[in-house]
């Protein structure tokens, strides 16, 4: 499972560079992300923290997209807390994915 206290310290890092790690067979990537909604004049951009989870053994680029799950959170301390809760709630599901 993921420890909030370890990740909480890394908010300023995440704002500048992607943060990756793993725990007990589950890998993660936390990154600053610009979410775009709408088109033309109704286009809106929102900066958030996108979190991706996937099963080991492969890294991010070698793992098929269908084995990754993603969610966006606010890019602040509350967002990190919500992200870690989301990561832990999806931990077993991701850990038990079949790797072909």
Backbone as ProteinMPNN parsed JSONL, in Angstrom:
{"seq_chain_A": "XXXXXXXXXXXXXXXXXXXXXXXXXXXXXXXXXXXXXXXXXXXXXXXXXXXXXXXXXXXXXXXXXXXXXXXXXXXXXXXXXXXXXXXXXXXXXXXXXXXX", "coords_chain_A": {"N_chain_A": [[0.845, -1.178, 0.0], [0.278, 2.36, -0.313], [2.026, 5.047, 1.221], [0.962, 7.918, 2.677], [2.493, 9.849, 4.04], [5.057, 9.626, 2.939], [4.693, 10.416, 0.277], [3.489, 12.899, 0.486], [5.406, 14.821, 1.003], [6.43, 15.415, -1.457], [5.159, 17.283, -3.141], [6.062, 19.773, -4.292], [8.048, 18.768, -5.945], [6.528, 17.22, -7.736], [5.198, 19.234, -9.069], [7.115, 20.097, -10.813], [8.46, 17.91, -11.985], [7.713, 14.558, -13.134], [6.76, 12.1, -10.726], [7.646, 8.91, -9.788], [7.122, 5.558, -8.575], [6.923, 2.507, -6.629], [5.092, -0.163, -5.009], [4.861, -3.188, -3.498], [4.287, -4.667, -5.907], [2.793, -2.917, -7.446], [2.953, -0.167, -9.551], [3.389, 3.418, -9.784], [2.717, 6.684, -11.19], [2.958, 10.069, -10.747], [2.027, 13.159, -11.933], [2.225, 16.551, -13.125], [-0.413, 17.876, -14.99], [-2.165, 19.082, -17.814], [-5.433, 19.423, -18.254], [-7.72, 19.425, -20.868], [-10.773, 20.72, -21.844], [-13.616, 20.907, -23.953], [-13.933, 22.901, -27.023], [-12.572, 25.33, -29.342], [-13.795, 28.592, -28.673], [-14.918, 27.832, -26.306], [-13.127, 26.303, -25.071], [-11.451, 25.02, -22.293], [-8.803, 25.008, -20.007], [-7.325, 23.148, -17.442], [-5.111, 22.842, -14.819], [-3.868, 20.024, -13.256], [-3.125, 17.233, -11.064], [-2.167, 14.283, -12.383], [-2.61, 10.884, -11.816], [-1.298, 7.725, -12.37], [-1.73, 4.254, -12.287], [-0.321, 0.982, -12.493], [0.353, -2.539, -13.026], [3.337, -4.259, -11.885], [5.633, -6.222, -13.885], [6.704, -4.341, -15.609], [7.874, -1.117, -16.832], [6.455, 2.207, -17.224], [6.291, 2.887, -20.031], [6.449, 0.425, -21.298], [4.28, -1.014, -20.499], [1.075, -2.092, -21.477], [-1.56, 0.149, -22.483], [-4.145, -0.601, -21.703], [-3.765, -1.783, -19.275], [-3.365, 0.184, -17.48], [-4.561, 2.528, -15.1], [-6.079, 5.715, -14.6], [-6.401, 8.875, -12.929], [-7.412, 12.228, -12.162], [-6.419, 14.835, -9.93], [-6.568, 17.642, -7.637], [-3.834, 19.921, -7.68], [-2.428, 20.103, -5.093], [-1.965, 19.913, -1.479], [-4.31, 18.689, -0.473], [-5.17, 17.385, -2.767], [-3.139, 15.489, -3.074], [-3.603, 13.904, -0.821], [-6.164, 12.88, -1.472], [-5.444, 11.532, -3.796], [-3.697, 9.516, -2.843], [-5.488, 8.06, -1.275], [-7.182, 7.161, -3.338], [-5.31, 5.654, -4.81], [-4.704, 3.626, -2.943], [-7.239, 2.478, -2.669], [-7.536, 1.271, -5.115], [-5.499, -0.5, -5.205], [-5.377, -3.419, -4.793], [-6.866, -4.341, -6.987], [-5.3, -3.489, -9.201], [-2.903, -4.78, -8.616], [-3.608, -7.433, -8.991], [-4.009, -7.684, -11.719], [-3.701, -9.4, -14.824], [-0.692, -10.063, -16.493], [0.334, -10.222, -19.741]], "CA_chain_A": [[0.0, 0.0, 0.0], [1.032, 3.599, -0.44], [2.105, 5.81, 2.462], [0.721, 9.339, 2.465], [3.587, 10.657, 4.588], [6.189, 9.607, 2.012], [4.352, 11.133, -0.949], [3.073, 14.257, 0.832], [6.57, 15.702, 0.967], [6.909, 15.569, -2.822], [4.286, 18.127, -3.953], [6.844, 20.708, -5.106], [8.711, 17.968, -6.971], [5.517, 16.843, -8.725], [4.885, 20.428, -9.859], [8.175, 20.321, -11.794], [8.869, 16.654, -12.629], [6.902, 13.39, -12.757], [7.243, 11.296, -9.602], [7.232, 7.515, -9.942], [7.534, 4.655, -7.519], [6.183, 1.246, -6.611], [4.88, -0.798, -3.716], [4.283, -4.534, -3.473], [3.788, -5.121, -7.198], [2.016, -1.876, -8.129], [3.745, 1.025, -9.857], [2.598, 4.638, -9.94], [3.31, 7.891, -11.745], [2.211, 11.283, -10.395], [2.585, 14.205, -12.774], [1.44, 17.744, -13.425], [-1.105, 17.573, -16.239], [-3.132, 20.095, -18.238], [-6.642, 18.775, -18.76], [-8.403, 20.315, -21.797], [-12.179, 20.384, -22.074], [-14.269, 21.777, -24.918], [-13.2, 23.287, -28.225], [-12.738, 26.709, -29.778], [-13.931, 29.609, -27.63], [-15.361, 27.187, -25.065], [-12.019, 25.469, -24.604], [-10.98, 25.341, -20.946], [-7.654, 24.236, -19.548], [-7.209, 23.06, -15.988], [-3.905, 22.147, -14.382], [-4.168, 19.089, -12.174], [-2.149, 16.172, -10.865], [-2.683, 13.024, -12.916], [-1.993, 9.713, -11.202], [-1.459, 6.501, -13.148], [-1.331, 3.005, -11.622], [-0.231, -0.195, -13.345], [1.035, -3.644, -12.338], [4.709, -4.62, -12.246], [7.026, -5.858, -13.702], [7.196, -3.41, -16.62], [7.801, 0.316, -16.619], [5.318, 2.933, -17.792], [6.232, 2.838, -21.491], [6.349, -0.969, -21.752], [3.006, -1.581, -20.048], [-0.033, -1.74, -22.37], [-2.481, 1.161, -21.955], [-5.32, -1.221, -21.074], [-3.41, -2.209, -17.92], [-3.139, 1.384, -16.672], [-5.736, 3.313, -14.721], [-5.673, 7.099, -14.331], [-7.37, 9.796, -12.327], [-6.849, 13.561, -11.922], [-6.676, 15.424, -8.616], [-6.044, 19.0, -7.525], [-2.384, 19.949, -7.504], [-2.169, 20.682, -3.777], [-1.87, 18.896, -0.424], [-5.563, 17.927, -0.432], [-5.158, 16.508, -3.935], [-2.258, 14.347, -2.792], [-4.315, 13.025, 0.115], [-7.195, 12.178, -2.24], [-4.769, 10.626, -4.726], [-3.204, 8.348, -2.102], [-6.686, 7.267, -0.948], [-7.589, 6.507, -4.586], [-4.296, 4.646, -5.108], [-4.877, 2.502, -2.022], [-8.516, 1.806, -2.93], [-7.383, 0.503, -6.355], [-4.265, -1.267, -5.074], [-5.56, -4.864, -5.014], [-7.335, -4.534, -8.361], [-4.156, -3.342, -10.1], [-1.93, -5.825, -8.275], [-4.084, -8.726, -9.486], [-4.175, -7.699, -13.177], [-2.871, -10.389, -15.513], [0.299, -9.538, -17.427], [0.563, -11.17, -20.855]], "C_chain_A": [[0.891, 1.241, 0.0], [0.921, 4.426, 0.831], [2.0, 7.302, 2.161], [1.901, 10.183, 2.92], [4.81, 10.691, 3.679], [5.912, 10.475, 0.796], [4.039, 12.598, -0.672], [4.217, 15.259, 0.729], [6.983, 16.08, -0.446], [6.062, 16.484, -3.699], [5.076, 19.092, -4.832], [7.603, 19.989, -6.206], [7.734, 17.646, -8.092], [5.155, 18.037, -9.608], [5.911, 20.67, -10.96], [8.524, 19.079, -12.61], [7.913, 15.534, -12.241], [7.575, 12.609, -11.625], [6.741, 9.872, -9.795], [7.767, 6.693, -8.786], [6.742, 3.369, -7.604], [6.053, 0.743, -5.185], [4.222, -2.146, -3.936], [3.635, -4.948, -4.794], [2.958, -4.114, -7.969], [2.911, -0.652, -8.321], [2.826, 2.227, -9.998], [3.426, 5.744, -10.574], [2.396, 9.046, -11.372], [2.852, 12.415, -11.182], [1.64, 15.388, -12.897], [0.855, 17.539, -14.818], [-2.079, 18.702, -16.548], [-4.289, 19.38, -18.917], [-7.385, 19.795, -19.622], [-9.821, 19.814, -22.011], [-12.765, 21.387, -23.048], [-13.368, 22.097, -26.095], [-13.443, 24.754, -28.529], [-12.791, 27.687, -28.621], [-14.346, 29.02, -26.285], [-14.298, 26.261, -24.476], [-11.55, 25.958, -23.236], [-9.823, 24.422, -20.598], [-7.59, 24.288, -18.029], [-5.944, 22.278, -15.652], [-4.249, 21.287, -13.174], [-2.986, 18.138, -11.993], [-2.791, 14.887, -11.38], [-1.883, 11.881, -12.312], [-2.318, 8.499, -12.06], [-0.956, 5.333, -12.317], [-1.27, 1.898, -12.656], [0.536, -1.281, -12.607], [2.485, -3.787, -12.793], [4.642, -5.857, -13.138], [7.497, -4.728, -14.622], [7.051, -1.955, -16.201], [6.615, 0.916, -17.363], [5.195, 2.722, -19.3], [6.093, 1.427, -22.048], [5.023, -1.627, -21.376], [1.897, -1.157, -20.997], [-1.004, -0.765, -21.695], [-3.673, 0.54, -21.23], [-5.033, -1.748, -19.666], [-3.113, -1.027, -16.998], [-4.482, 2.004, -16.31], [-5.249, 4.691, -14.292], [-6.802, 7.874, -13.688], [-6.651, 11.126, -12.106], [-7.311, 14.098, -10.573], [-6.126, 16.843, -8.604], [-4.555, 18.942, -7.185], [-2.038, 20.709, -6.225], [-2.143, 19.557, -2.745], [-3.139, 18.051, -0.333], [-5.641, 16.953, -1.597], [-4.278, 15.293, -3.725], [-2.939, 13.379, -1.836], [-5.384, 12.216, -0.612], [-6.567, 11.162, -3.185], [-4.291, 9.364, -4.016], [-4.374, 7.464, -1.673], [-7.152, 6.493, -2.174], [-6.61, 5.383, -4.94], [-4.483, 3.413, -4.226], [-6.187, 1.765, -2.266], [-8.453, 0.956, -4.2], [-6.191, -0.448, -6.32], [-4.449, -2.743, -5.44], [-5.996, -5.167, -6.439], [-6.161, -4.49, -9.339], [-3.141, -4.456, -9.854], [-2.315, -7.168, -8.892], [-4.353, -8.757, -10.985], [-3.242, -8.738, -13.778], [-1.948, -9.7, -16.501], [0.534, -10.602, -18.488], [1.92, -10.967, -21.469]], "O_chain_A": [[2.088, 1.172, 0.276], [-0.144, 4.5, 1.444], [2.849, 7.87, 1.474], [2.267, 11.143, 2.242], [5.529, 11.69, 3.653], [6.798, 11.192, 0.331], [4.3, 13.452, -1.519], [3.995, 16.424, 0.399], [7.806, 16.978, -0.623], [6.232, 16.462, -4.918], [4.777, 19.212, -6.02], [7.786, 20.54, -7.291], [8.07, 17.783, -9.268], [4.838, 17.856, -10.784], [5.623, 21.366, -11.933], [8.847, 19.183, -13.794], [7.359, 15.549, -11.143], [8.799, 12.479, -11.581], [5.539, 9.654, -9.95], [8.725, 7.072, -8.113], [5.976, 3.164, -8.546], [6.784, 1.153, -4.284], [3.133, -2.223, -4.505], [2.546, -5.52, -4.794], [2.463, -4.431, -9.051], [3.539, -0.169, -7.38], [1.638, 2.085, -10.291], [4.655, 5.747, -10.508], [1.197, 9.008, -11.647], [4.064, 12.617, -11.115], [0.421, 15.248, -12.789], [1.551, 17.081, -15.724], [-2.741, 19.22, -15.649], [-4.147, 18.811, -19.999], [-7.656, 20.906, -19.168], [-10.044, 18.642, -22.316], [-12.455, 22.576, -22.985], [-12.224, 21.651, -26.176], [-14.401, 25.351, -28.037], [-11.967, 27.64, -27.709], [-14.147, 29.645, -25.244], [-14.545, 25.536, -23.512], [-11.288, 27.145, -23.042], [-9.86, 23.22, -20.86], [-7.777, 25.34, -17.418], [-5.741, 21.172, -16.154], [-4.841, 21.757, -12.203], [-1.977, 18.241, -12.692], [-3.828, 14.457, -10.877], [-0.652, 11.9, -12.294], [-3.471, 8.275, -12.429], [0.115, 5.408, -11.714], [-2.071, 1.87, -13.59], [1.283, -0.991, -11.672], [2.821, -3.479, -13.936], [3.6, -6.511, -13.128], [8.595, -4.207, -14.428], [6.236, -1.606, -15.348], [5.871, 0.211, -18.044], [4.111, 2.412, -19.794], [5.652, 1.265, -23.186], [4.693, -2.694, -21.894], [1.782, 0.03, -21.302], [-1.239, -0.845, -20.49], [-4.156, 1.099, -20.246], [-5.959, -2.119, -18.944], [-2.662, -1.214, -15.868], [-5.417, 2.004, -17.111], [-4.175, 4.837, -13.709], [-7.982, 7.577, -13.873], [-5.439, 11.158, -11.891], [-8.435, 13.852, -10.136], [-5.315, 17.208, -9.455], [-4.09, 18.033, -6.497], [-1.448, 21.79, -6.257], [-2.282, 18.385, -3.095], [-3.064, 16.837, -0.139], [-6.12, 15.829, -1.442], [-4.624, 14.19, -4.147], [-2.86, 12.164, -2.021], [-5.503, 11.009, -0.4], [-7.091, 10.062, -3.358], [-4.462, 8.26, -4.534], [-4.259, 6.239, -1.707], [-7.481, 5.311, -2.076], [-7.028, 4.29, -5.324], [-4.424, 2.284, -4.713], [-6.246, 0.548, -2.09], [-9.234, 0.017, -4.348], [-5.911, -1.126, -7.308], [-3.744, -3.255, -6.31], [-5.542, -6.145, -7.033], [-6.042, -5.355, -10.207], [-2.584, -5.008, -10.803], [-1.445, -7.951, -9.271], [-4.873, -9.752, -11.488], [-2.126, -8.934, -13.297], [-2.387, -8.841, -17.265], [0.889, -11.739, -18.176], [2.283, -11.671, -22.412]]}, "name": "protein", "num_of_chains": 1, "seq": "XXXXXXXXXXXXXXXXXXXXXXXXXXXXXXXXXXXXXXXXXXXXXXXXXXXXXXXXXXXXXXXXXXXXXXXXXXXXXXXXXXXXXXXXXXXXXXXXXXXX"}
